[in-house]
mmCIF file of C-alpha atoms in Angstrom:
data_model
loop_
_atom_site.group_PDB
_atom_site.id
_atom_site.type_symbol
_atom_site.label_atom_id
_atom_site.label_comp_id
_atom_site.label_asym_id
_atom_site.label_seq_id
_atom_site.Cartn_x
_atom_site.Cartn_y
_atom_site.Cartn_z
ATOM 1 C CA MET J 1139 4.437 27.173 -14.580
ATOM 2 C CA GLY J 1140 4.012 23.934 -16.496
ATOM 3 C CA GLU J 1141 0.799 22.432 -17.802
ATOM 4 C CA LEU J 1142 1.191 18.714 -17.098
ATOM 5 C CA LEU J 1143 -1.597 18.796 -14.499
ATOM 6 C CA ASN J 1144 -3.443 21.861 -15.744
ATOM 7 C CA GLY J 1145 -6.892 22.044 -14.137
ATOM 8 C CA LYS J 1146 -6.447 18.830 -12.124
ATOM 9 C CA ARG J 1147 -7.879 18.668 -8.614
ATOM 10 C CA LEU J 1148 -5.711 16.525 -6.355
ATOM 11 C CA LEU J 1149 -5.849 15.199 -2.805
ATOM 12 C CA VAL J 1150 -2.381 14.703 -1.321
ATOM 13 C CA THR J 1151 -1.931 12.871 1.977
ATOM 14 C CA GLY J 1152 1.202 12.496 4.067
ATOM 15 C CA VAL J 1153 2.694 15.993 4.314
ATOM 16 C CA ILE J 1154 4.436 16.040 7.695
ATOM 17 C CA THR J 1155 7.265 18.492 6.968
ATOM 18 C CA ASP J 1156 8.660 20.229 3.903
ATOM 19 C CA ALA J 1157 11.115 17.311 3.618
ATOM 20 C CA SER J 1158 8.227 14.885 3.006
ATOM 21 C CA ILE J 1159 7.992 13.418 -0.479
ATOM 22 C CA ALA J 1160 4.293 14.352 -0.360
ATOM 23 C CA PHE J 1161 5.182 18.030 0.187
ATOM 24 C CA HIS J 1162 7.280 18.004 -2.983
ATOM 25 C CA VAL J 1163 4.509 16.215 -4.878
ATOM 26 C CA ALA J 1164 2.118 18.990 -3.838
ATOM 27 C CA ARG J 1165 4.648 21.680 -4.789
ATOM 28 C CA LEU J 1166 5.393 20.230 -8.221
ATOM 29 C CA ALA J 1167 1.691 19.524 -8.845
ATOM 30 C CA GLN J 1168 0.840 23.166 -8.192
ATOM 31 C CA GLN J 1169 3.680 24.272 -10.451
ATOM 32 C CA GLU J 1170 2.187 22.043 -13.160
ATOM 33 C CA GLY J 1171 -1.221 23.692 -12.830
ATOM 34 C CA ALA J 1172 -3.055 21.520 -10.284
ATOM 35 C CA GLU J 1173 -5.321 22.582 -7.459
ATOM 36 C CA VAL J 1174 -4.215 20.739 -4.312
ATOM 37 C CA VAL J 1175 -5.981 19.799 -1.081
ATOM 38 C CA LEU J 1176 -3.873 18.241 1.698
ATOM 39 C CA THR J 1177 -4.831 15.929 4.529
ATOM 40 C CA GLY J 1178 -3.230 16.062 7.933
ATOM 41 C CA PHE J 1179 -3.088 13.760 10.929
ATOM 42 C CA GLY J 1180 -2.377 14.773 14.502
ATOM 43 C CA ARG J 1181 -0.919 18.259 14.756
ATOM 44 C CA LEU J 1182 -2.912 19.960 12.005
ATOM 45 C CA SER J 1183 -1.381 23.357 12.794
ATOM 46 C CA LEU J 1184 2.004 21.933 11.810
ATOM 47 C CA VAL J 1185 0.685 20.594 8.492
ATOM 48 C CA GLU J 1186 -1.021 23.937 7.856
ATOM 49 C CA ARG J 1187 2.275 25.723 8.426
ATOM 50 C CA PHE J 1188 3.917 23.657 5.695
ATOM 51 C CA ALA J 1189 0.832 23.980 3.479
ATOM 52 C CA ASN J 1190 1.448 27.730 3.575
ATOM 53 C CA ARG J 1191 4.984 27.193 2.246
ATOM 54 C CA LEU J 1192 3.683 25.782 -1.023
ATOM 55 C CA PRO J 1193 3.682 28.059 -4.098
ATOM 56 C CA LYS J 1194 -0.043 28.546 -3.354
ATOM 57 C CA PRO J 1195 -1.304 27.909 0.211
ATOM 58 C CA ALA J 1196 -3.371 24.699 0.241
ATOM 59 C CA PRO J 1197 -6.335 23.811 2.472
ATOM 60 C CA VAL J 1198 -5.808 20.988 4.979
ATOM 61 C CA VAL J 1199 -8.473 18.405 5.833
ATOM 62 C CA GLU J 1200 -8.082 16.230 8.922
ATOM 63 C CA LEU J 1201 -7.702 12.502 8.220
ATOM 64 C CA ASP J 1202 -6.841 9.583 10.451
ATOM 65 C CA VAL J 1203 -7.057 6.626 8.083
ATOM 66 C CA THR J 1204 -7.966 4.305 10.962
ATOM 67 C CA ASN J 1205 -10.939 6.510 11.960
ATOM 68 C CA THR J 1206 -14.171 5.340 10.289
ATOM 69 C CA GLU J 1207 -15.914 8.664 10.870
ATOM 70 C CA HIS J 1208 -13.048 10.569 9.226
ATOM 71 C CA LEU J 1209 -13.253 8.267 6.203
ATOM 72 C CA ASP J 1210 -17.050 8.391 5.988
ATOM 73 C CA THR J 1211 -17.063 12.205 5.954
ATOM 74 C CA LEU J 1212 -13.908 12.736 3.880
ATOM 75 C CA ALA J 1213 -15.628 13.245 0.519
ATOM 76 C CA ASP J 1214 -17.979 15.885 1.940
ATOM 77 C CA ARG J 1215 -15.136 17.689 3.708
ATOM 78 C CA VAL J 1216 -12.987 17.707 0.553
ATOM 79 C CA ARG J 1217 -16.001 19.048 -1.374
ATOM 80 C CA GLU J 1218 -15.836 22.166 0.787
ATOM 81 C CA HIS J 1219 -12.669 23.054 -1.150
ATOM 82 C CA VAL J 1220 -13.045 21.439 -4.611
ATOM 83 C CA ASP J 1221 -16.052 20.123 -6.513
ATOM 84 C CA GLY J 1222 -14.415 16.780 -7.325
ATOM 85 C CA LEU J 1223 -11.055 15.055 -7.685
ATOM 86 C CA ASP J 1224 -8.887 14.036 -10.619
ATOM 87 C CA GLY J 1225 -6.259 12.171 -8.590
ATOM 88 C CA VAL J 1226 -5.190 11.035 -5.135
ATOM 89 C CA VAL J 1227 -1.778 10.537 -3.507
ATOM 90 C CA HIS J 1228 -1.457 7.959 -0.718
ATOM 91 C CA SER J 1229 1.721 8.736 1.229
ATOM 92 C CA ILE J 1230 0.796 7.163 4.541
ATOM 93 C CA GLY J 1231 2.753 4.651 6.581
ATOM 94 C CA PHE J 1232 3.406 3.888 10.214
ATOM 95 C CA ALA J 1233 4.755 1.028 12.294
ATOM 96 C CA PRO J 1234 5.291 1.010 16.067
ATOM 97 C CA GLN J 1235 8.931 0.962 17.178
ATOM 98 C CA THR J 1236 8.594 -2.683 18.256
ATOM 99 C CA ALA J 1237 7.921 -3.613 14.615
ATOM 100 C CA LEU J 1238 11.220 -2.148 13.355
ATOM 101 C CA GLY J 1239 14.934 -2.261 14.004
ATOM 102 C CA GLY J 1240 15.645 -5.995 14.126
ATOM 103 C CA ASN J 1241 12.828 -7.024 16.457
ATOM 104 C CA PHE J 1242 10.953 -8.998 13.764
ATOM 105 C CA LEU J 1243 10.678 -12.285 15.674
ATOM 106 C CA ASN J 1244 9.368 -10.631 18.833
ATOM 107 C CA THR J 1245 6.841 -8.092 17.534
ATOM 108 C CA PRO J 1246 3.370 -8.663 19.037
ATOM 109 C CA TRP J 1247 0.392 -9.021 16.700
ATOM 110 C CA GLU J 1248 -1.223 -5.808 17.969
ATOM 111 C CA ASP J 1249 1.721 -3.787 16.655
ATOM 112 C CA VAL J 1250 1.842 -5.741 13.392
ATOM 113 C CA ALA J 1251 -1.880 -5.095 12.971
ATOM 114 C CA THR J 1252 -1.307 -1.359 13.406
ATOM 115 C CA ALA J 1253 1.420 -1.366 10.760
ATOM 116 C CA LEU J 1254 -0.769 -3.264 8.290
ATOM 117 C CA HIS J 1255 -3.837 -1.115 8.975
ATOM 118 C CA VAL J 1256 -2.107 2.249 8.599
ATOM 119 C CA SER J 1257 0.376 1.332 5.858
ATOM 120 C CA ALA J 1258 -1.545 -1.091 3.597
ATOM 121 C CA TYR J 1259 -5.272 -1.363 4.278
ATOM 122 C CA SER J 1260 -5.469 2.446 4.259
ATOM 123 C CA LEU J 1261 -4.815 2.455 0.495
ATOM 124 C CA LYS J 1262 -8.139 0.681 0.050
ATOM 125 C CA SER J 1263 -10.007 2.703 2.673
ATOM 126 C CA LEU J 1264 -8.713 6.062 1.385
ATOM 127 C CA THR J 1265 -9.481 5.175 -2.232
ATOM 128 C CA MET J 1266 -13.022 4.058 -1.404
ATOM 129 C CA ALA J 1267 -13.591 7.166 0.726
ATOM 130 C CA VAL J 1268 -12.802 9.482 -2.196
ATOM 131 C CA LEU J 1269 -14.282 7.314 -4.964
ATOM 132 C CA PRO J 1270 -17.475 9.442 -5.117
ATOM 133 C CA LEU J 1271 -15.245 12.425 -5.982
ATOM 134 C CA LEU J 1272 -13.455 10.585 -8.814
ATOM 135 C CA GLU J 1273 -16.420 10.963 -11.145
ATOM 136 C CA ARG J 1274 -14.292 10.621 -14.276
ATOM 137 C CA GLY J 1275 -11.949 8.050 -12.797
ATOM 138 C CA GLY J 1276 -8.312 9.001 -12.497
ATOM 139 C CA PRO J 1277 -5.032 8.032 -10.868
ATOM 140 C CA VAL J 1278 -4.378 6.848 -7.333
ATOM 141 C CA VAL J 1279 -0.645 6.884 -6.593
ATOM 142 C CA GLY J 1280 0.870 5.353 -3.448
ATOM 143 C CA MET J 1281 4.364 5.561 -1.981
ATOM 144 C CA ASP J 1282 6.185 2.246 -1.732
ATOM 145 C CA PHE J 1283 9.545 0.849 -0.675
ATOM 146 C CA ASP J 1284 10.586 -2.227 -2.665
ATOM 147 C CA ALA J 1285 9.124 -5.262 -0.880
ATOM 148 C CA SER J 1286 10.524 -7.993 -3.126
ATOM 149 C CA VAL J 1287 13.367 -8.693 -0.693
ATOM 150 C CA ALA J 1288 13.983 -8.523 3.066
ATOM 151 C CA TRP J 1289 15.817 -5.363 4.121
ATOM 152 C CA PRO J 1290 17.855 -4.800 7.286
ATOM 153 C CA VAL J 1291 15.858 -3.240 10.172
ATOM 154 C CA TYR J 1292 12.722 -2.653 8.045
ATOM 155 C CA ASP J 1293 11.033 -5.769 9.431
ATOM 156 C CA TRP J 1294 7.212 -5.582 9.679
ATOM 157 C CA MET J 1295 7.133 -2.351 7.697
ATOM 158 C CA GLY J 1296 8.554 -4.412 4.833
ATOM 159 C CA VAL J 1297 5.705 -6.885 5.266
ATOM 160 C CA ALA J 1298 3.259 -3.973 5.284
ATOM 161 C CA LYS J 1299 4.763 -2.643 2.040
ATOM 162 C CA ALA J 1300 4.371 -6.088 0.460
ATOM 163 C CA ALA J 1301 0.719 -5.955 1.499
ATOM 164 C CA LEU J 1302 0.469 -2.446 0.020
ATOM 165 C CA GLU J 1303 1.820 -3.715 -3.305
ATOM 166 C CA SER J 1304 -0.702 -6.553 -3.390
ATOM 167 C CA CYS J 1305 -3.511 -4.232 -2.317
ATOM 168 C CA ALA J 1306 -2.683 -1.890 -5.211
ATOM 169 C CA ARG J 1307 -2.984 -4.754 -7.694
ATOM 170 C CA TYR J 1308 -6.382 -5.834 -6.369
ATOM 171 C CA LEU J 1309 -7.635 -2.249 -6.346
ATOM 172 C CA ALA J 1310 -6.403 -1.890 -9.928
ATOM 173 C CA ARG J 1311 -8.427 -4.993 -10.823
ATOM 174 C CA ASP J 1312 -11.648 -3.914 -9.142
ATOM 175 C CA LEU J 1313 -11.595 -0.188 -9.951
ATOM 176 C CA GLY J 1314 -10.271 -0.375 -13.504
ATOM 177 C CA PRO J 1315 -13.822 -0.579 -14.919
ATOM 178 C CA LYS J 1316 -14.502 2.783 -13.226
ATOM 179 C CA GLY J 1317 -11.477 4.318 -14.952
ATOM 180 C CA VAL J 1318 -9.401 4.413 -11.760
ATOM 181 C CA ARG J 1319 -5.695 3.626 -12.207
ATOM 182 C CA VAL J 1320 -3.751 2.458 -9.129
ATOM 183 C CA ASN J 1321 0.033 2.611 -9.203
ATOM 184 C CA LEU J 1322 2.908 2.829 -6.729
ATOM 185 C CA VAL J 1323 6.233 4.662 -6.729
ATOM 186 C CA ALA J 1324 8.940 2.634 -4.963
ATOM 187 C CA ALA J 1325 11.371 5.319 -3.873
ATOM 188 C CA GLY J 1326 14.851 4.845 -2.545
ATOM 189 C CA PRO J 1327 15.490 6.007 1.029
ATOM 190 C CA ILE J 1328 15.060 9.708 1.767
ATOM 191 C CA ARG J 1329 15.926 11.362 5.081
ATOM 192 C CA THR J 1330 12.340 12.204 6.004
ATOM 193 C CA MET J 1331 10.547 12.088 9.354
ATOM 194 C CA ALA J 1332 9.423 8.570 8.454
ATOM 195 C CA ALA J 1333 13.014 7.483 7.846
ATOM 196 C CA LYS J 1334 14.236 9.005 11.092
ATOM 197 C CA SER J 1335 11.758 6.825 12.981
ATOM 198 C CA ILE J 1336 13.445 3.635 11.705
ATOM 199 C CA PRO J 1337 16.199 2.408 14.071
ATOM 200 C CA GLY J 1338 19.342 1.632 12.081
ATOM 201 C CA PHE J 1339 18.232 3.625 9.008
ATOM 202 C CA GLU J 1340 21.891 4.342 8.228
ATOM 203 C CA GLU J 1341 22.195 0.724 7.029
ATOM 204 C CA PHE J 1342 19.997 1.703 4.071
ATOM 205 C CA GLU J 1343 22.160 4.697 3.353
ATOM 206 C CA ALA J 1344 25.298 2.623 2.822
ATOM 207 C CA THR J 1345 23.451 0.280 0.444
ATOM 208 C CA TRP J 1346 22.205 3.076 -1.786
ATOM 209 C CA THR J 1347 25.361 5.140 -1.894
ATOM 210 C CA THR J 1348 27.391 2.123 -3.029
ATOM 211 C CA ARG J 1349 24.916 0.214 -5.256
ATOM 212 C CA ALA J 1350 22.842 2.751 -7.206
ATOM 213 C CA PRO J 1351 24.151 2.875 -10.793
ATOM 214 C CA LEU J 1352 22.661 6.358 -11.223
ATOM 215 C CA GLY J 1353 23.790 7.435 -7.786
ATOM 216 C CA TRP J 1354 21.411 8.408 -5.008
ATOM 217 C CA ASP J 1355 20.968 11.551 -2.932
ATOM 218 C CA LEU J 1356 19.326 10.743 0.409
ATOM 219 C CA LYS J 1357 18.380 14.396 0.843
ATOM 220 C CA ASP J 1358 16.609 14.861 -2.498
ATOM 221 C CA PRO J 1359 12.931 13.834 -2.605
ATOM 222 C CA GLU J 1360 12.307 15.463 -5.975
ATOM 223 C CA PRO J 1361 13.008 12.459 -8.273
ATOM 224 C CA ALA J 1362 10.351 10.405 -6.463
ATOM 225 C CA ALA J 1363 7.957 13.364 -6.413
ATOM 226 C CA ARG J 1364 8.384 13.849 -10.163
ATOM 227 C CA ALA J 1365 7.430 10.214 -10.804
ATOM 228 C CA VAL J 1366 4.271 10.655 -8.726
ATOM 229 C CA VAL J 1367 3.360 13.803 -10.671
ATOM 230 C CA ALA J 1368 3.921 11.978 -13.967
ATOM 231 C CA LEU J 1369 1.582 9.164 -12.857
ATOM 232 C CA LEU J 1370 -1.002 11.766 -11.833
ATOM 233 C CA SER J 1371 -0.955 13.184 -15.359
ATOM 234 C CA ASP J 1372 -2.764 11.963 -18.465
ATOM 235 C CA TRP J 1373 0.453 10.484 -19.863
ATOM 236 C CA PHE J 1374 -0.115 7.015 -18.342
ATOM 237 C CA PRO J 1375 -3.702 6.374 -19.470
ATOM 238 C CA LYS J 1376 -3.424 2.576 -19.654
ATOM 239 C CA THR J 1377 -0.973 1.895 -16.821
ATOM 240 C CA THR J 1378 -2.350 0.363 -13.635
ATOM 241 C CA GLY J 1379 -1.202 -2.134 -11.026
ATOM 242 C CA GLU J 1380 2.351 -0.974 -11.712
ATOM 243 C CA ILE J 1381 5.301 -0.263 -9.421
ATOM 244 C CA VAL J 1382 7.628 2.439 -10.745
ATOM 245 C CA HIS J 1383 11.046 2.273 -9.094
ATOM 246 C CA VAL J 1384 12.751 5.592 -8.423
ATOM 247 C CA ASP J 1385 15.779 4.303 -6.559
ATOM 248 C CA GLY J 1386 18.778 5.019 -8.760
ATOM 249 C CA GLY J 1387 18.504 1.458 -10.123
ATOM 250 C CA VAL J 1388 19.261 -0.456 -6.899
ATOM 251 C CA HIS J 1389 16.244 -2.763 -7.335
ATOM 252 C CA ALA J 1390 17.722 -4.156 -10.551
ATOM 253 C CA MET J 1391 21.204 -4.904 -9.208
ATOM 254 C CA GLY J 1392 22.370 -8.243 -7.801
ATOM 255 C CA GLY J 1393 24.415 -8.590 -4.635
#
């Protein structure tokens, strides 16, 4: 066991399966000495099953980030398992099918609003919900997908990620005085449940396998998870509002 996160108490959202980046964040965090609490949405029994596959079984707290009551009670429910938090992982995103897959010009506002609420605004609402637990400040780390360009088929989810990036900067501004650091990890594509829900996802795959100078394994979430764990540690004490790219270098390459 390592000691990078020794004694840290962490809240990790977004574990859907053991292929989720968030699952590997939780696994590595435990291996580095952290105590982990997970949140789950929908089928909690499924999340609990994967929570039991971690090196140490982790408690699961229910959280729908669009549910005001869930957010208002989150701190108290997390306190049932830990007496405070030293870091939070936001790995939450969703867009209705109409908002993806080349339908950009025809997506109704209601579906765009859902994508923005779940995928961007939730970074603010989650962070504020757990702020009372971050008594000493600490890191908030979100999962991003580079929003500086328009990607095939990503459509309104790309817009939501751009909003997430901006939201992280404003949170970094307003919560910095409280010692809270807000950073994002922009990962390359991984074959997760989230990826499988994107029509035409294979178009991403071709881009990464041909353009990443370091190469890219679509089935390996660990490089992204390691970056999240590093940002959760004390080794980035003055880094906030940052986007760390873990994409094999694709973001830096021209056409």
